[in-house]
Short mmCIF file of C-alpha atoms and ligand atoms in Angstrom, two decimals:
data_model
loop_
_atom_site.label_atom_id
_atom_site.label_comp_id
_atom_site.label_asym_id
_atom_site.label_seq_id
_atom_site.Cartn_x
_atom_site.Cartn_y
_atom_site.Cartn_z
CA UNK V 18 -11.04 -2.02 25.29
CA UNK V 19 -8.55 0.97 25.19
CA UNK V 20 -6.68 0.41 21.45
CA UNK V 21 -3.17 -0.17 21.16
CA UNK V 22 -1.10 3.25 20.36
CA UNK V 23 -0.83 3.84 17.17
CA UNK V 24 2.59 3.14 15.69
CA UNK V 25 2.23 3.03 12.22
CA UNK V 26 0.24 3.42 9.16
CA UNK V 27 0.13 0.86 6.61
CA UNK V 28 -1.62 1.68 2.65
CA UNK V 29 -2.46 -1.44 0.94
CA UNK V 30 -4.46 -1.78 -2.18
CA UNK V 31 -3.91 -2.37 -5.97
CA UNK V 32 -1.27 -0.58 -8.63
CA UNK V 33 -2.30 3.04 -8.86
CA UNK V 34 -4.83 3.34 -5.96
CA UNK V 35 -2.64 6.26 -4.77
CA UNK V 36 -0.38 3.97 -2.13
CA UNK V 37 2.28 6.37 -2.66
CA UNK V 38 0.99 9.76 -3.03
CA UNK V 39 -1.68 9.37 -0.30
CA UNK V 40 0.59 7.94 2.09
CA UNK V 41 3.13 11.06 1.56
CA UNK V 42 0.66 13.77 2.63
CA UNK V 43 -0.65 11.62 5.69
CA UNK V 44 3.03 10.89 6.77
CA UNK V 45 3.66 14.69 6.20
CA UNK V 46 0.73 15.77 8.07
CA UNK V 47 1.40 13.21 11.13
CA UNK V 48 5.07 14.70 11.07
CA UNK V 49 6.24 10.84 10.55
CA UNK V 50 8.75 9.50 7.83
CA UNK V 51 6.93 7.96 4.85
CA UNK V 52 8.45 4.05 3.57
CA UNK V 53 7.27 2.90 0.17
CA UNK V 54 8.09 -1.14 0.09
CA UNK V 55 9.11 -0.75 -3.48
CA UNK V 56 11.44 2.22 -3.22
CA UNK V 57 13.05 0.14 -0.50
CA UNK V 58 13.89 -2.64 -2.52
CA UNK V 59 15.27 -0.43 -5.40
CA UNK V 60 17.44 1.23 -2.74
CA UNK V 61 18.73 -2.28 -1.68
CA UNK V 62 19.13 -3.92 -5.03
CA UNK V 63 20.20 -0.96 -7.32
CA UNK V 64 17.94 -1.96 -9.99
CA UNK V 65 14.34 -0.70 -10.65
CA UNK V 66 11.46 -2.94 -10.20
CA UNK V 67 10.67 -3.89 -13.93
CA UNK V 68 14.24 -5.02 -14.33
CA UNK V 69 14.14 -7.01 -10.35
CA UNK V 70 10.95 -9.17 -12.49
CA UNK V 71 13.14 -9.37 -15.59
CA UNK V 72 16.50 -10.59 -14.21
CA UNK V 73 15.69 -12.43 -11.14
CA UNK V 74 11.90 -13.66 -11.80
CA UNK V 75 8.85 -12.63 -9.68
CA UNK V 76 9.23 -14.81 -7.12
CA UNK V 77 12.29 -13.63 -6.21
CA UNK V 78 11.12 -10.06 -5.83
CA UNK V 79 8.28 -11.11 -3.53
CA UNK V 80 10.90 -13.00 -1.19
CA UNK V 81 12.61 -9.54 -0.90
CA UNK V 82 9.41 -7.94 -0.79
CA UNK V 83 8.48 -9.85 2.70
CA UNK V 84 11.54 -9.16 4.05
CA UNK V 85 11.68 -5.14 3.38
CA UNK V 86 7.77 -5.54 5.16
CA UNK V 87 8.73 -7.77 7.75
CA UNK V 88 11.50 -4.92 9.26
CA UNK V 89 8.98 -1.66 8.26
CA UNK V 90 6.44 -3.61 10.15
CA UNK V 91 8.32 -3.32 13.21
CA UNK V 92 9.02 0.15 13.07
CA UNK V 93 7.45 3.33 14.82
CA UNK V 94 6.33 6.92 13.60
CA UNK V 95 6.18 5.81 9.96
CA UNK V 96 3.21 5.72 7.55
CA UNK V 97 4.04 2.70 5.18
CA UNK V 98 2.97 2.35 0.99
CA UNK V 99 3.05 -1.35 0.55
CA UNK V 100 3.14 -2.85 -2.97
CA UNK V 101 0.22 -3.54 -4.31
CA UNK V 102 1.13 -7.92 -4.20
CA UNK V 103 2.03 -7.83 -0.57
CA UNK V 104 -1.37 -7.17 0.73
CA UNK V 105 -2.87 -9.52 -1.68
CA UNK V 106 -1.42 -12.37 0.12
CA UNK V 107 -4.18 -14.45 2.34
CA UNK V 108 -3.51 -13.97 6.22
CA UNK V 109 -1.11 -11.22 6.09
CA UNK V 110 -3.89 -8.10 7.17
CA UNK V 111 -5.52 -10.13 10.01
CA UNK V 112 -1.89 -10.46 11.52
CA UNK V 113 -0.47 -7.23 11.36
CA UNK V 114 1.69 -6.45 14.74
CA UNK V 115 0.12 -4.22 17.33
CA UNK V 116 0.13 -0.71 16.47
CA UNK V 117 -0.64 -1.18 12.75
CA UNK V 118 -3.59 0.93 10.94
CA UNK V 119 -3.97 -0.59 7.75
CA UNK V 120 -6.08 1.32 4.98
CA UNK V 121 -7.69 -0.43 1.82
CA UNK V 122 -7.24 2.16 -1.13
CA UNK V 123 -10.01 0.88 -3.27
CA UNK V 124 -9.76 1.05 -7.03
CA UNK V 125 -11.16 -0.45 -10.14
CA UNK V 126 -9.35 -1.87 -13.34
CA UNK V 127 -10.18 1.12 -15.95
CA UNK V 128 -9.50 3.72 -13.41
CA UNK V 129 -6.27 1.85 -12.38
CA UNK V 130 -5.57 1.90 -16.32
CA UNK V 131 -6.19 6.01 -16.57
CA UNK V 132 -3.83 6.14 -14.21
CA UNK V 133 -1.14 4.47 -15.12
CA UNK V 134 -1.42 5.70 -18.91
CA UNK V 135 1.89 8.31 -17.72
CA UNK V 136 4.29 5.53 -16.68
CA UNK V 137 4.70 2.96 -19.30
CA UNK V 138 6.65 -0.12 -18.07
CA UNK V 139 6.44 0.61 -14.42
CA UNK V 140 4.38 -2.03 -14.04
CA UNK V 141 5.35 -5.65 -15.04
CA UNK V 142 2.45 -7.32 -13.68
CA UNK V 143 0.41 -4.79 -16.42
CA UNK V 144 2.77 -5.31 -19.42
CA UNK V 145 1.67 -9.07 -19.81
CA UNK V 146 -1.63 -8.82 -22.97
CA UNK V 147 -4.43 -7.27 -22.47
CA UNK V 148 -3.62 -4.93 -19.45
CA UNK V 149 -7.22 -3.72 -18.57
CA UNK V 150 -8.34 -7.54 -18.26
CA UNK V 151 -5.20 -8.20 -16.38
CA UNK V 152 -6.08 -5.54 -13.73
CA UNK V 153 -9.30 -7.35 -13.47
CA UNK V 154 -8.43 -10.18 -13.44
CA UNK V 155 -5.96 -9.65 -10.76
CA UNK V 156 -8.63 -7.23 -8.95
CA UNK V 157 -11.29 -9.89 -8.68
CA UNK V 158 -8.53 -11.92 -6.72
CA UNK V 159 -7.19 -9.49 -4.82
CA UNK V 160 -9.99 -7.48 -3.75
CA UNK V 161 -11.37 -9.93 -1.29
CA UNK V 162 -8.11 -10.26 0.42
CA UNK V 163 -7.49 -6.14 0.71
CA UNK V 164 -11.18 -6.08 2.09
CA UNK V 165 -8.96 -7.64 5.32
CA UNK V 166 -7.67 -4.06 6.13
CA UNK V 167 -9.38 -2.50 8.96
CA UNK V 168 -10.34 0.17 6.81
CA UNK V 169 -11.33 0.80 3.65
CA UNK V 170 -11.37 4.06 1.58
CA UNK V 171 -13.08 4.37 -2.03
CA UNK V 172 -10.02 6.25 -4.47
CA UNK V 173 -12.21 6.42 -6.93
CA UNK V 174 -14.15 9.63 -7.05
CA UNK V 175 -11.49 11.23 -5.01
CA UNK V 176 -7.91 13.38 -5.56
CA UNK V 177 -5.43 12.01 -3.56
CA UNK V 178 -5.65 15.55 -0.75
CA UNK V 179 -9.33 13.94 -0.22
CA UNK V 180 -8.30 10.61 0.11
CA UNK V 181 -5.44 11.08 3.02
CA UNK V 182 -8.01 14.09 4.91
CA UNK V 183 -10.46 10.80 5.14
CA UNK V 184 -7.46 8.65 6.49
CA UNK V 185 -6.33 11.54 8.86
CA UNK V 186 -9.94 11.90 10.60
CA UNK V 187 -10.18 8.18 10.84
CA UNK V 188 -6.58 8.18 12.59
CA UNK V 189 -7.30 11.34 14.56
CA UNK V 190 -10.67 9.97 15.85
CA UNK V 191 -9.64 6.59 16.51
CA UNK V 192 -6.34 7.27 18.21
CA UNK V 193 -6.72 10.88 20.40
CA UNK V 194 -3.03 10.39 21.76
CA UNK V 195 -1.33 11.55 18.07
CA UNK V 196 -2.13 15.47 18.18
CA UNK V 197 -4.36 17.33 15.98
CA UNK V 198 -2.42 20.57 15.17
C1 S3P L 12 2.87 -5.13 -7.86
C2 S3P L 12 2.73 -3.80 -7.54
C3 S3P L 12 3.81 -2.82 -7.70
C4 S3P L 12 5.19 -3.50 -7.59
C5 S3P L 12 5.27 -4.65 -8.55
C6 S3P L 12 4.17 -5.70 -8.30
C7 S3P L 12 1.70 -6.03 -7.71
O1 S3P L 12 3.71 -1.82 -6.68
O2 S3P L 12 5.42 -3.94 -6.28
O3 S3P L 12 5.17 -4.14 -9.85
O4 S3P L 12 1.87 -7.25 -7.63
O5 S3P L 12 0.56 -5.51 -7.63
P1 S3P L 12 2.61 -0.63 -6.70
O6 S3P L 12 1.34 -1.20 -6.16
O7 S3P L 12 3.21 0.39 -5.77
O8 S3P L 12 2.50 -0.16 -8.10
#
Protein backbone atom coordinates (compact mmCIF):
# COMPACT_ATOMS: atom_id res chain seq x y z
CA UNK A 1 0.00 0.00 0.00
CA UNK A 2 1.58 3.29 -1.34
CA UNK A 3 1.38 5.79 2.07
CA UNK A 4 -0.48 8.82 2.08
CA UNK A 5 1.83 12.08 1.28
CA UNK A 6 3.14 13.37 3.97
CA UNK A 7 1.54 16.61 5.14
CA UNK A 8 2.59 17.17 8.41
CA UNK A 9 4.62 16.33 11.35
CA UNK A 10 3.18 16.04 14.66
CA UNK A 11 5.75 15.80 18.23
CA UNK A 12 3.89 14.42 21.06
CA UNK A 13 5.32 13.34 24.33
CA UNK A 14 5.67 14.64 27.95
CA UNK A 15 6.87 18.35 29.40
CA UNK A 16 10.50 18.72 28.41
CA UNK A 17 10.98 15.78 25.97
CA UNK A 18 12.25 18.44 23.51
CA UNK A 19 8.58 18.98 21.63
CA UNK A 20 9.70 22.34 20.88
CA UNK A 21 13.27 22.44 20.14
CA UNK A 22 13.26 19.17 18.12
CA UNK A 23 10.40 20.09 16.15
CA UNK A 24 12.20 23.59 15.16
CA UNK A 25 15.25 22.02 13.50
CA UNK A 26 13.07 19.28 11.65
CA UNK A 27 10.61 22.05 10.44
CA UNK A 28 13.79 24.08 9.48
CA UNK A 29 15.40 21.31 7.74
CA UNK A 30 12.04 20.21 5.78
CA UNK A 31 11.82 24.05 4.80
CA UNK A 32 8.15 23.91 6.55
CA UNK A 33 6.73 26.44 9.21
CA UNK A 34 7.00 25.07 12.76
CA UNK A 35 3.36 25.43 15.18
CA UNK A 36 3.82 24.88 18.89
CA UNK A 37 0.02 24.26 20.34
CA UNK A 38 0.95 26.26 23.34
CA UNK A 39 2.47 29.31 21.71
CA UNK A 40 -0.77 29.32 19.76
CA UNK A 41 -2.94 29.65 22.53
CA UNK A 42 -0.79 32.42 24.18
CA UNK A 43 -1.01 34.24 20.83
CA UNK A 44 -4.88 33.91 20.97
CA UNK A 45 -5.50 34.60 24.61
CA UNK A 46 -2.74 37.19 25.49
CA UNK A 47 -1.90 35.53 28.61
CA UNK A 48 0.87 32.89 29.23
CA UNK A 49 0.00 29.41 30.02
CA UNK A 50 0.58 29.37 33.91
CA UNK A 51 -1.77 32.30 34.22
CA UNK A 52 -4.58 30.47 31.31
CA UNK A 53 -4.52 27.42 34.49
CA UNK A 54 -4.71 30.15 37.13
CA UNK A 55 -7.56 32.39 35.86
CA UNK A 56 -9.69 30.21 33.82
CA UNK A 57 -8.99 26.55 35.39
CA UNK A 58 -7.43 23.59 33.45
CA UNK A 59 -10.21 22.50 31.84
CA UNK A 60 -10.72 25.42 30.18
CA UNK A 61 -7.25 25.50 28.66
CA UNK A 62 -7.65 21.96 27.31
CA UNK A 63 -11.03 23.04 25.50
CA UNK A 64 -8.83 25.70 23.74
CA UNK A 65 -6.15 23.33 23.47
CA UNK A 66 -8.41 20.90 21.09
CA UNK A 67 -9.47 23.54 19.18
CA UNK A 68 -5.87 25.23 18.30
CA UNK A 69 -5.10 21.10 17.33
CA UNK A 70 -8.16 20.50 15.64
CA UNK A 71 -7.28 23.58 12.83
CA UNK A 72 -3.13 22.69 12.89
CA UNK A 73 -4.30 19.23 12.20
CA UNK A 74 -5.71 20.21 9.03
CA UNK A 75 -2.96 22.07 7.80
CA UNK A 76 -0.06 21.28 5.22
CA UNK A 77 3.85 21.83 5.17
CA UNK A 78 4.00 22.29 8.95
CA UNK A 79 5.84 20.23 11.60
CA UNK A 80 3.57 20.56 14.77
CA UNK A 81 4.89 20.60 18.90
CA UNK A 82 1.79 19.52 20.66
CA UNK A 83 1.46 20.02 24.44
CA UNK A 84 2.46 17.51 26.31
CA UNK A 85 -1.73 16.79 27.70
CA UNK A 86 -3.06 16.67 24.21
CA UNK A 87 -1.45 13.49 23.22
CA UNK A 88 -2.17 11.98 26.50
CA UNK A 89 -5.75 11.82 25.70
CA UNK A 90 -7.03 8.02 24.78
CA UNK A 91 -8.00 7.76 20.95
CA UNK A 92 -6.59 10.90 19.74
CA UNK A 93 -3.05 9.18 17.97
CA UNK A 94 -4.94 6.25 16.31
CA UNK A 95 -7.16 9.00 14.56
CA UNK A 96 -4.91 11.44 13.34
CA UNK A 97 -6.10 12.75 9.66
CA UNK A 98 -4.26 11.42 6.66
CA UNK A 99 -0.98 12.86 6.16
CA UNK A 100 -0.01 13.00 9.85
CA UNK A 101 3.56 11.55 11.14
CA UNK A 102 3.30 11.54 14.68
CA UNK A 103 6.63 11.04 16.81
CA UNK A 104 6.68 9.83 20.58
CA UNK A 105 9.57 11.91 22.28
CA UNK A 106 10.23 9.54 25.08
CA UNK A 107 11.35 10.84 28.45
CA UNK A 108 11.51 9.89 32.05
CA UNK A 109 10.46 11.89 35.28
CA UNK A 110 14.12 12.87 36.69
CA UNK A 111 15.37 13.70 33.31
CA UNK A 112 12.11 15.68 32.62
CA UNK A 113 13.00 17.38 36.13
CA UNK A 114 16.88 18.31 34.94
CA UNK A 115 15.34 19.84 32.40
CA UNK A 116 13.04 21.93 33.50
CA UNK A 117 15.29 23.12 36.57
CA UNK A 118 15.83 26.67 34.07
CA UNK A 119 12.14 27.60 33.82
CA UNK A 120 10.50 27.79 37.12
CA UNK A 121 6.68 28.15 36.87
CA UNK A 122 6.35 27.25 33.27
CA UNK A 123 4.82 24.38 34.17
CA UNK A 124 1.57 24.27 36.29
CA UNK A 125 0.94 20.73 36.03
CA UNK A 126 4.76 20.49 37.90
CA UNK A 127 4.19 23.23 40.53
CA UNK A 128 1.51 21.06 42.42
CA UNK A 129 4.00 19.01 45.67
CA UNK A 130 6.35 16.90 45.01
CA UNK A 131 7.18 17.62 41.27
CA UNK A 132 9.47 14.56 40.49
CA UNK A 133 6.54 12.16 41.75
CA UNK A 134 4.13 14.26 39.85
CA UNK A 135 6.04 13.68 36.55
CA UNK A 136 5.74 10.08 37.40
CA UNK A 137 2.92 9.89 38.31
CA UNK A 138 1.59 11.57 35.31
CA UNK A 139 4.27 9.52 33.11
CA UNK A 140 3.00 6.13 34.19
CA UNK A 141 -0.46 7.40 32.78
CA UNK A 142 0.54 8.93 29.95
CA UNK A 143 3.13 6.82 28.60
CA UNK A 144 0.89 4.08 27.42
CA UNK A 145 -1.23 6.44 25.53
CA UNK A 146 1.99 8.34 23.67
CA UNK A 147 3.17 4.67 22.87
CA UNK A 148 -0.02 5.27 20.17
CA UNK A 149 2.31 7.44 17.94
CA UNK A 150 3.55 5.69 14.99
CA UNK A 151 6.87 6.32 16.11
CA UNK A 152 8.73 6.48 18.93
CA UNK A 153 12.16 8.13 19.63
CA UNK A 154 14.17 7.66 23.07
CA UNK A 155 15.21 11.71 24.22
CA UNK A 156 16.97 10.45 26.71
CA UNK A 157 20.58 9.85 25.89
CA UNK A 158 20.28 12.25 23.08
CA UNK A 159 20.81 16.35 22.32
CA UNK A 160 18.02 17.58 20.65
CA UNK A 161 20.38 17.85 16.79
CA UNK A 162 20.36 13.84 17.39
CA UNK A 163 16.96 13.53 18.17
CA UNK A 164 15.35 15.49 14.94
CA UNK A 165 18.48 13.71 12.43
CA UNK A 166 16.58 10.31 13.76
CA UNK A 167 13.10 11.92 12.91
CA UNK A 168 14.45 13.29 9.51
CA UNK A 169 15.76 9.70 8.26
CA UNK A 170 12.58 8.14 9.44
CA UNK A 171 10.59 10.92 7.35
CA UNK A 172 13.05 10.83 4.47
CA UNK A 173 12.90 6.97 4.23
CA UNK A 174 9.36 6.56 4.73
CA UNK A 175 8.09 9.32 2.48
CA UNK A 176 10.75 9.63 -0.82
CA UNK A 177 8.41 12.42 -2.38
CA UNK A 178 9.75 15.33 0.37
CA UNK A 179 13.44 15.94 -1.07
CA UNK A 180 16.60 15.16 0.57
CA UNK A 181 18.83 18.23 -0.14
C1 LIG B 1 1.01 20.30 29.81
C2 LIG B 1 2.12 20.55 29.05
C3 LIG B 1 2.57 21.90 28.69
C4 LIG B 1 1.38 22.88 28.65
C5 LIG B 1 0.62 22.81 29.95
C6 LIG B 1 0.09 21.39 30.26
C7 LIG B 1 0.67 18.90 30.16
O1 LIG B 1 3.18 21.89 27.40
O2 LIG B 1 0.53 22.58 27.59
O3 LIG B 1 1.47 23.25 30.98
O4 LIG B 1 -0.48 18.61 30.52
O5 LIG B 1 1.57 18.03 30.05
P1 LIG B 1 4.67 21.31 27.12
O6 LIG B 1 4.55 19.82 27.01
O7 LIG B 1 5.03 21.95 25.82
O8 LIG B 1 5.52 21.74 28.25
Amino acid sequence: MTPDPLDRVLLVGFMGSGKTSVGRLVAERLGWRFVDFDDEIVKQTGASIPEIFRTEGEQRFRERETAVADRLLTERGVVLASGGGWGAVPGRLTALPPGTECFWLKVSAPTVMKRAVGEPGARPLLDRGDALQEASRLLEMRDPVYRQARWTVDTEQSAVEDVAARILEILFREHPEIVNE
